[in-house]
Short mmCIF file of C-alpha atoms in Angstrom, two decimals:
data_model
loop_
_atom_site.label_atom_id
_atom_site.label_comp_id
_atom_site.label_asym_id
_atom_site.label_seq_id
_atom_site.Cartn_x
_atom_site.Cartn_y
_atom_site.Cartn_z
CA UNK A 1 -14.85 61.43 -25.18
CA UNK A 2 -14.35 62.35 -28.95
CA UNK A 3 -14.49 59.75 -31.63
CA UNK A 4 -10.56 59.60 -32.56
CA UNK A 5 -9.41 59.50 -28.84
CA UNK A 6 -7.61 56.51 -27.86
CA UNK A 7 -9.86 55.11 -25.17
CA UNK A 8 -12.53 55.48 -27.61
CA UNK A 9 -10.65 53.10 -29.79
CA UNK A 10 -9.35 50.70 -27.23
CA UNK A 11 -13.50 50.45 -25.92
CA UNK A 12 -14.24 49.49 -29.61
CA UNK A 13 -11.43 47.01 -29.75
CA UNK A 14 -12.71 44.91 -26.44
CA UNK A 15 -13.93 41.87 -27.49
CA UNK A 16 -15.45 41.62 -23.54
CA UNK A 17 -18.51 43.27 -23.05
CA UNK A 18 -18.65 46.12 -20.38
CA UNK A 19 -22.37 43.94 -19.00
CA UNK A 20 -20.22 40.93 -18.86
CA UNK A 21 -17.47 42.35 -16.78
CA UNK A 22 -19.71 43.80 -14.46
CA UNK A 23 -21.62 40.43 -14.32
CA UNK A 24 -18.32 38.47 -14.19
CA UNK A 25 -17.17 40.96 -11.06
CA UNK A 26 -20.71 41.15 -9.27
CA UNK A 27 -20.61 36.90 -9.54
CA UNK A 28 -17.12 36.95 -7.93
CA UNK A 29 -18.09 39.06 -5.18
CA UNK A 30 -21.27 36.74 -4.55
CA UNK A 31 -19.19 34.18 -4.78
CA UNK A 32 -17.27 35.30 -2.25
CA UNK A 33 -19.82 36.14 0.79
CA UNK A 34 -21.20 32.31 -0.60
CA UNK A 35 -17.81 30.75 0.67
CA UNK A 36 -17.60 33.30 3.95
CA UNK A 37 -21.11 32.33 5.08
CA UNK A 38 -20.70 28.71 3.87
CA UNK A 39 -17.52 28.55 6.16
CA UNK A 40 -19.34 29.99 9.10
CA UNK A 41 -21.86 27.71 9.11
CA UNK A 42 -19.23 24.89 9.01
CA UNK A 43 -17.45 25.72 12.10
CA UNK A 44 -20.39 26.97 13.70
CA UNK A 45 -21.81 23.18 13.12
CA UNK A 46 -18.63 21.89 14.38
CA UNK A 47 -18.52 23.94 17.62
CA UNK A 48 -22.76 23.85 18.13
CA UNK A 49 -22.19 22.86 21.67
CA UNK A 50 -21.46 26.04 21.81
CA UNK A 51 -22.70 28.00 19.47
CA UNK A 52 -26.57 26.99 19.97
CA UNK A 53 -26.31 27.81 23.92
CA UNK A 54 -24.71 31.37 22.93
CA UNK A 55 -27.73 31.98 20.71
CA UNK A 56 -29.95 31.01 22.90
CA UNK A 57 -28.48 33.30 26.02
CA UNK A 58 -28.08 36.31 23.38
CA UNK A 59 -32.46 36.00 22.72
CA UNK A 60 -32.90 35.28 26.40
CA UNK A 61 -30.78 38.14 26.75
CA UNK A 62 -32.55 40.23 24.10
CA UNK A 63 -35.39 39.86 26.33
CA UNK A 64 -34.38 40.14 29.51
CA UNK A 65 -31.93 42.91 29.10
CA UNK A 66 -34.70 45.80 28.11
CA UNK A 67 -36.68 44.90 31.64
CA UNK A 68 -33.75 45.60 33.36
CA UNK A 69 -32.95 48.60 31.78
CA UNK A 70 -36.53 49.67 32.44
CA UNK A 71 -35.94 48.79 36.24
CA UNK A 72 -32.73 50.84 36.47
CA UNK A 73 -34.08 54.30 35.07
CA UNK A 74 -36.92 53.96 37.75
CA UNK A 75 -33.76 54.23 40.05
CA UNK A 76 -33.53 50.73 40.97
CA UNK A 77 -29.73 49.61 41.89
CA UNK A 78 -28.30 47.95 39.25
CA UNK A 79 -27.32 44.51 40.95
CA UNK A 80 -30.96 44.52 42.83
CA UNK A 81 -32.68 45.25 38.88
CA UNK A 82 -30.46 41.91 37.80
CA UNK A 83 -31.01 39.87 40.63
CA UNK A 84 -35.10 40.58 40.62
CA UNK A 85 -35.08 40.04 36.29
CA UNK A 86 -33.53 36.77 37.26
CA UNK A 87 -35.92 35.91 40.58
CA UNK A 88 -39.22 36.55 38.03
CA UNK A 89 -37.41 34.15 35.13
CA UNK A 90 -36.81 31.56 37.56
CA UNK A 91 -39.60 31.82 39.45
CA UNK A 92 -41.87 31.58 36.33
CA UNK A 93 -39.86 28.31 35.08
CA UNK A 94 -40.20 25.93 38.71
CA UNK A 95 -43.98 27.47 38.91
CA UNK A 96 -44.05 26.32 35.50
CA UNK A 97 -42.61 22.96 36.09
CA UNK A 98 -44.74 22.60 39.19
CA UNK A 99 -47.87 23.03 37.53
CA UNK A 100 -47.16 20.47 34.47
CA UNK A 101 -45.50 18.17 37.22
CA UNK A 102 -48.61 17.95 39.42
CA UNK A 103 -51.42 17.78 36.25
CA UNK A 104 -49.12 14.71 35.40
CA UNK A 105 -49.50 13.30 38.14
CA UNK A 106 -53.08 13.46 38.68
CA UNK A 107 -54.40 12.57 35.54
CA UNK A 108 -52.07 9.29 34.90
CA UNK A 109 -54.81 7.00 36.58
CA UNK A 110 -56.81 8.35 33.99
CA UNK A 111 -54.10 8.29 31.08
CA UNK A 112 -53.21 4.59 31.68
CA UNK A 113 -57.26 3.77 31.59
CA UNK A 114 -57.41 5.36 28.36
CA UNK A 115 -54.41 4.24 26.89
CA UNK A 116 -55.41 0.81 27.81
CA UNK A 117 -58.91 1.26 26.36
CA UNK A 118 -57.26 2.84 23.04
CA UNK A 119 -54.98 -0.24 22.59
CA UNK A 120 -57.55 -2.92 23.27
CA UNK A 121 -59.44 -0.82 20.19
CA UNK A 122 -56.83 -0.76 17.91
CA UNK A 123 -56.10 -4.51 18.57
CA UNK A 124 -59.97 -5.19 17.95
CA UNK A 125 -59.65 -3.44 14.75
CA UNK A 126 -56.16 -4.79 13.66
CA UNK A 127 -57.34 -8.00 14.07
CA UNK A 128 -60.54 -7.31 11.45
CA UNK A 129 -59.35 -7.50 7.68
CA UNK A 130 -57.83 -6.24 5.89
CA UNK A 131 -55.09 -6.03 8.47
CA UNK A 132 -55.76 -9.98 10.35
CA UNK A 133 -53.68 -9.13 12.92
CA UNK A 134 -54.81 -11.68 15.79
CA UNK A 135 -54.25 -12.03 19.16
CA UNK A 136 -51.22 -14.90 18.26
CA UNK A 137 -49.68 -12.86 15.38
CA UNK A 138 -49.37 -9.68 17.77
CA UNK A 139 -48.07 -11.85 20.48
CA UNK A 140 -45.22 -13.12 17.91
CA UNK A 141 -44.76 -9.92 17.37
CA UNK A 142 -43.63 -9.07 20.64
CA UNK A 143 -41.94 -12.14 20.40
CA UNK A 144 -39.70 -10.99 18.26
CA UNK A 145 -39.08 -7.79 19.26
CA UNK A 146 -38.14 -8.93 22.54
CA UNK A 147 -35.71 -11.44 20.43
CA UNK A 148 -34.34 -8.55 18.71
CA UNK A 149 -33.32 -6.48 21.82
CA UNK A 150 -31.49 -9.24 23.20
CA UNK A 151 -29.39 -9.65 19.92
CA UNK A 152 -29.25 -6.04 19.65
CA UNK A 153 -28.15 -5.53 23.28
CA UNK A 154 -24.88 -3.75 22.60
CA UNK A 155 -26.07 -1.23 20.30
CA UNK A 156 -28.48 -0.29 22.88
CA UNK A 157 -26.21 0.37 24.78
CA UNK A 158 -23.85 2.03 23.39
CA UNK A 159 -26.64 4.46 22.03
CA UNK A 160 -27.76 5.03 26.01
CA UNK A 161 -23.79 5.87 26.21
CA UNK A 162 -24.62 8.67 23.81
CA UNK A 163 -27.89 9.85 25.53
CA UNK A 164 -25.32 10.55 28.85
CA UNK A 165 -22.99 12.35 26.98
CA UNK A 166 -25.37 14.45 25.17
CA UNK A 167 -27.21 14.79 29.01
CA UNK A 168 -23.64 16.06 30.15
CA UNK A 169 -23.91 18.96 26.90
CA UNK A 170 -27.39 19.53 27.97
CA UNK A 171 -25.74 20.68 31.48
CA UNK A 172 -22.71 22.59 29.63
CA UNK A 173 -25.61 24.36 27.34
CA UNK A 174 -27.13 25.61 30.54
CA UNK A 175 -24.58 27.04 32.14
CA UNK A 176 -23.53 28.79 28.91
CA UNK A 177 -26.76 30.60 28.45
CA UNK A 178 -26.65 31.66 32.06
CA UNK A 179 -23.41 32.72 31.93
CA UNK A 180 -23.87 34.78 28.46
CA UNK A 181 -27.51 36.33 30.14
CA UNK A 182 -26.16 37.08 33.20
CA UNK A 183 -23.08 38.98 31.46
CA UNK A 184 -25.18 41.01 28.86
CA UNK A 185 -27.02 41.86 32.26
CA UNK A 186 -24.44 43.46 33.90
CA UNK A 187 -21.77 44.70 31.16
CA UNK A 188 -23.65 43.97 27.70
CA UNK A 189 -23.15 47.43 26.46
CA UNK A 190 -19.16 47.39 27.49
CA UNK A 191 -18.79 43.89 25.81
CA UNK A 192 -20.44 45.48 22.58
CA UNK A 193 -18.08 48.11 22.81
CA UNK A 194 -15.05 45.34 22.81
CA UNK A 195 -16.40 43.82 19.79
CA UNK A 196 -16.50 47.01 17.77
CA UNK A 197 -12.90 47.91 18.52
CA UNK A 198 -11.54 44.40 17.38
CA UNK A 199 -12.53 46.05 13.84
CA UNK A 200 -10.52 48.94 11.80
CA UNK A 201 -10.90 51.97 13.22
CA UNK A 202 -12.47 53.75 10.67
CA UNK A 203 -15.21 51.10 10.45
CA UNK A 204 -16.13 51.82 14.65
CA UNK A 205 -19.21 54.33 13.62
CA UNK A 206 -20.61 52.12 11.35
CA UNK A 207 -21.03 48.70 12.81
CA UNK A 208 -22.09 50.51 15.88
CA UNK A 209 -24.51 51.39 14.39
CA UNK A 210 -25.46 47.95 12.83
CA UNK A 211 -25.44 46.73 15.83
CA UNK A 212 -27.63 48.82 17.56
CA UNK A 213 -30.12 48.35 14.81
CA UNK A 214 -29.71 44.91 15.11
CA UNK A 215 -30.30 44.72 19.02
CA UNK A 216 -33.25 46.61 19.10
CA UNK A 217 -34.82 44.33 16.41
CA UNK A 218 -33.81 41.70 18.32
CA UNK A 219 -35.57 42.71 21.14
CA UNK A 220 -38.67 43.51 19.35
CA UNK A 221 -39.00 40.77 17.56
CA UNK A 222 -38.41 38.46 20.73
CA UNK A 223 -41.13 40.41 22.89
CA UNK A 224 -43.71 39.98 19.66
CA UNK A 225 -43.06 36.28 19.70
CA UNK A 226 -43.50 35.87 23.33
CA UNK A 227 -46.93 37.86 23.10
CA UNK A 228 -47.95 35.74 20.11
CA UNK A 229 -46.75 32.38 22.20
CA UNK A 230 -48.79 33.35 25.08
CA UNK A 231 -51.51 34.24 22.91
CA UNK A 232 -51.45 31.07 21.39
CA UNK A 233 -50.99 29.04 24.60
CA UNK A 234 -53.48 30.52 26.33
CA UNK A 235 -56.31 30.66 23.63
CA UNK A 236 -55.80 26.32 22.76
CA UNK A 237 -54.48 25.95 26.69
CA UNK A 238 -58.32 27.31 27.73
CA UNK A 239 -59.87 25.15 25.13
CA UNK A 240 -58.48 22.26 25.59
CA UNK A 241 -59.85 22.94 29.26
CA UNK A 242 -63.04 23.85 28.34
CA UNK A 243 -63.17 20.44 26.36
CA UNK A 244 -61.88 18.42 29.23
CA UNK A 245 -58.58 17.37 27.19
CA UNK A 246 -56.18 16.04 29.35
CA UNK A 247 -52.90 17.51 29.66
CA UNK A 248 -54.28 20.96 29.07
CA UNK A 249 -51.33 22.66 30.41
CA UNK A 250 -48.76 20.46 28.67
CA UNK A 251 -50.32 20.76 25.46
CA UNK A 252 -49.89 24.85 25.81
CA UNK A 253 -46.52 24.55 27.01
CA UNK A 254 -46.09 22.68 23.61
CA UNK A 255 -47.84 25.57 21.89
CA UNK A 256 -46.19 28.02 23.43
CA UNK A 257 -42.77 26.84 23.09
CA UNK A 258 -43.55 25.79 18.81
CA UNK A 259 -44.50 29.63 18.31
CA UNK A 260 -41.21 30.19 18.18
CA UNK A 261 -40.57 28.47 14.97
CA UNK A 262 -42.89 30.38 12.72
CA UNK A 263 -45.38 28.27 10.42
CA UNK A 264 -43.55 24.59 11.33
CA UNK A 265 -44.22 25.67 15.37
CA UNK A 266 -48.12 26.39 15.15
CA UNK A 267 -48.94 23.18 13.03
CA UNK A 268 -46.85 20.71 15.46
CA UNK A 269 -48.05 22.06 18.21
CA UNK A 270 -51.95 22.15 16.92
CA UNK A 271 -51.48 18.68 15.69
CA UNK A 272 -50.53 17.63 19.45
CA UNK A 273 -53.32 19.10 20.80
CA UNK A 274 -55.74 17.55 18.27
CA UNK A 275 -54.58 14.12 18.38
CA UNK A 276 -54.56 14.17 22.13
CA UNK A 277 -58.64 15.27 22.47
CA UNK A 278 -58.95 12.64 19.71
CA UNK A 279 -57.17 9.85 21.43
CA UNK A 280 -58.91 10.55 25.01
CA UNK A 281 -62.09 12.62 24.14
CA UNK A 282 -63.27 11.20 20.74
CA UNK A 283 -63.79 12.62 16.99
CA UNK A 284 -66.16 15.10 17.91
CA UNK A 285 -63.31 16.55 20.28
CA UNK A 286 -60.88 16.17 18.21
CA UNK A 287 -62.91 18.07 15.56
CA UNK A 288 -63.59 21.18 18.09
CA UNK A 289 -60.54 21.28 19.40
CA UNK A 290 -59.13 21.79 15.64
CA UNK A 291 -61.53 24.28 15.15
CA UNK A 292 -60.15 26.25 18.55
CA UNK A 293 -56.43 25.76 16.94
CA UNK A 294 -57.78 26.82 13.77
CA UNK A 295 -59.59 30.02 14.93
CA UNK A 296 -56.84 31.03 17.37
CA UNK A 297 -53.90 30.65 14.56
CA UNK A 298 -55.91 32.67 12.12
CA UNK A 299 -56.38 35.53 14.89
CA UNK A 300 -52.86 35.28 15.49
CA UNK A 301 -51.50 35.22 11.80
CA UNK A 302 -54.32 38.27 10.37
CA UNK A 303 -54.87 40.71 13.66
CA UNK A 304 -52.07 40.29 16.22
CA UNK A 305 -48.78 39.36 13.77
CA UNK A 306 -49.52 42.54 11.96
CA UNK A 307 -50.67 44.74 14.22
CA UNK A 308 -47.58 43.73 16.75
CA UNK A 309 -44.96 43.41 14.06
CA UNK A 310 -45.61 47.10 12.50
CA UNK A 311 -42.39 48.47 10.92
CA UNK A 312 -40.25 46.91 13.32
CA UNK A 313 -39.70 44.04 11.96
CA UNK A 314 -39.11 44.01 8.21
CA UNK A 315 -39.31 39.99 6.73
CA UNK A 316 -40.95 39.33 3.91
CA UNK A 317 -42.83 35.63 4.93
CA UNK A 318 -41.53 33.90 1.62
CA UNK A 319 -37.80 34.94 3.42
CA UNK A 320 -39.39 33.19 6.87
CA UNK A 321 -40.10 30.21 5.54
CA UNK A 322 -37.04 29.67 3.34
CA UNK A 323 -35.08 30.64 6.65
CA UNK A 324 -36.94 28.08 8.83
CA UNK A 325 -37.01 25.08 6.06
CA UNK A 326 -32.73 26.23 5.32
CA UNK A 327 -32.11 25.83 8.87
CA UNK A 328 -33.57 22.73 9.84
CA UNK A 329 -32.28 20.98 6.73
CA UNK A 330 -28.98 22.42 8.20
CA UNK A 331 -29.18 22.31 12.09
CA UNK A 332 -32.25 20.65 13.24
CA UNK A 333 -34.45 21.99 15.47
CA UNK A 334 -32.21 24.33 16.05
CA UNK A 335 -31.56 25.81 12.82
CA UNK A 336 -35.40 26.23 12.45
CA UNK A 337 -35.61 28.09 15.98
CA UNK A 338 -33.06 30.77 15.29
CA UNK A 339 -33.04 31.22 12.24
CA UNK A 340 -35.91 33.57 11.53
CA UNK A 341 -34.73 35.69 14.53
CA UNK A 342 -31.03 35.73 13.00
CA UNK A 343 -32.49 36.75 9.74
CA UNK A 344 -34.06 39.76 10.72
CA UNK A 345 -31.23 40.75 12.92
CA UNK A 346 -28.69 40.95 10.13
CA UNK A 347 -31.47 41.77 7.83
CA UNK A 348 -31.35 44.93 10.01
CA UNK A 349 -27.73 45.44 10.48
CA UNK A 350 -27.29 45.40 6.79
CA UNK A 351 -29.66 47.83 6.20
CA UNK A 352 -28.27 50.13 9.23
CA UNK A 353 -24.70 49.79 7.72
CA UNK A 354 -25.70 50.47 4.18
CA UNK A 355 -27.74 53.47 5.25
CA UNK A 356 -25.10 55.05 7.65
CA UNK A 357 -23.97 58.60 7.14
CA UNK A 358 -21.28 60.26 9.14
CA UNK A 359 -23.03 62.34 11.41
CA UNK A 360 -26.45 61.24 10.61
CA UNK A 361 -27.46 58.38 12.47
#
């Protein structure tokens, strides 16, 4: 462009900046995606009855999906690879169930002993200064709380109102995630296929793509976590045996179950192990089982996390634990569960759909 030429001149002439417009025009589109995803997350909220159940079928399915797959190119039927992906799951959960059911059960003679000898403790030492809580001041304590639950009757109530109704969404939640698992089961690939098409045509190749990226990411990430759960479980589970904790099984159930929430998970369900060999088995218990929990996170976190996790799964940790502290702030316990699993999903799918070349995939 020469010196004299009009665009020259009109360039010169701009009191705007060409930095600021592309600032001003990169903050508008930002601002944009900030009110799309801000408005998903509102009506997801809104309709979480359903929205948490779907997630949770779509990761049951991510896992459950690939063994069936594996079943059907060994030239398994497809019906008798569903129905035997579905006998293992259940079978797994009442065995399970069975187990934890039957350790309760046994050890509660022992529990109640305990607990009893635990409370008449911490009454000994409440009553000791600097705390002079005697036997009369606990029993006007009770007292009063009994006082309080009569004049508080109709709250209660009305709040045990609210624990059957959110009983009866329990149920609903249930049958959702069977419903969405069994379905990705038998016609997950043609239900993709639906999805892509409600989308301009020209845009088919690409979020195909995306999602495939996204779906095998998925699926790795959810068979690393359960490895690193069962790792987890079974390494504390087998201490807190070896210790003679009670509850053994329960407590790595609890593990298991809290690996799923990276970082928050491990440290809640370590802390219930601990305080349980504390309570029942003493200090110097309670001191090697957090030495177990401690040795088996650290094996977990520098050997099998990396060595699992490869290239597969691409998420930088400071991105995990601003996606697990973002979504319980937002959704609970829920938020914190899926939200590192989202993240690297459409991590992935971003990536796939920037990346995408016609005819290079």
């Amino acid at each position: 462009m020469t010196e004299g030429s009009p665009h020259a001149s009109h360039n010169r002439d701009d009191p705007i900046p060409e930095g600021l417009k592309i600032g001003a025009r990169f903050t508008g589109y930002l601002l944009v995606i900030i009110a799309g995803i801000t408005v998903a997350v509102f009506v997801a909220l809104q309709i979480a009855q359903i929205v948490v159940p779907f997630l949770a079928g779509l990761v049951l399915s991510a896992l459950l999906v690939p063994l069936s797959s594996f079943l059907q190119r060994h030239r398994w039927p497809k019906w008798l690879a569903v129905v035997t992906v579905w006998v293992v799951v259940l079978g797994l959960l009442a065995g399970l169930t069975l187990i934890i059911t039957f350790q309760v059960r046994s050890e509660i003679p022992d529990i109640q002993k305990q607990v009893a000898t635990s409370l008449s403790a911490a009454q000994q030492f409440l009553a000791t200064q600097p705390f002079g809580l005697t036997e009369a001041k606990l029993n006007d304590l009770v007292s009063s709380s009994g006082q309080w639950l009569q004049d508080n009757a109709a709250g209660l109530g009305s709040g045990a109102a609210e624990v059957g109704t959110t009983a009866a969404h329990v149920v609903e939640g249930i049958f959702i995630i069977l419903f969405v698992t069994l379905f990705a089961l038998i016609d997950g690939r043609g239900i993709w296929t639906w999805v892509v098409h409600v989308w301009p045509k020209k845009a088919h190749a690409r979020i195909s793509a995306a999602g495939e990226a996204g779906w095998k990411t998925l699926s790795n990430f959810i068979r690393i976590q359960l490895v690193v759960a069962a790792t987890d479980a079974i390494g504390i589970g087998v201490g807190a045996l070896i210790l003679g904790v009670p509850l053994a099984i329960p407590i790595a159930t609890v593990v298991f179950l809290g690996a799923f929430i990276p970082f928050v998970g491990a440290i809640v369900g370590g802390a219930v192990a601990v305080g349980l060999a504390l309570l029942f088995n003493g200090w110097v218990h309670g001191l090697l089982m957090l030495g177990i929990v401690i040795v088996v996170q650290q094996l977990e976190s520098h050997v099998l996390q990396p060595w699992l996790t490869g290239p597969t799964v691409k998420i930088h940790p400071l991105a995990v634990i601003l996606g697990v502290t973002a979504g319980a702030a937002v959704a609970g316990i829920a938020g914190a569960f899926f939200s590192v699993p989202v993240i690297a999903t459409l991590n992935s799918m971003v990536h796939a759909a920037r990346d995408y070349r016609v005819g290079k995939r």
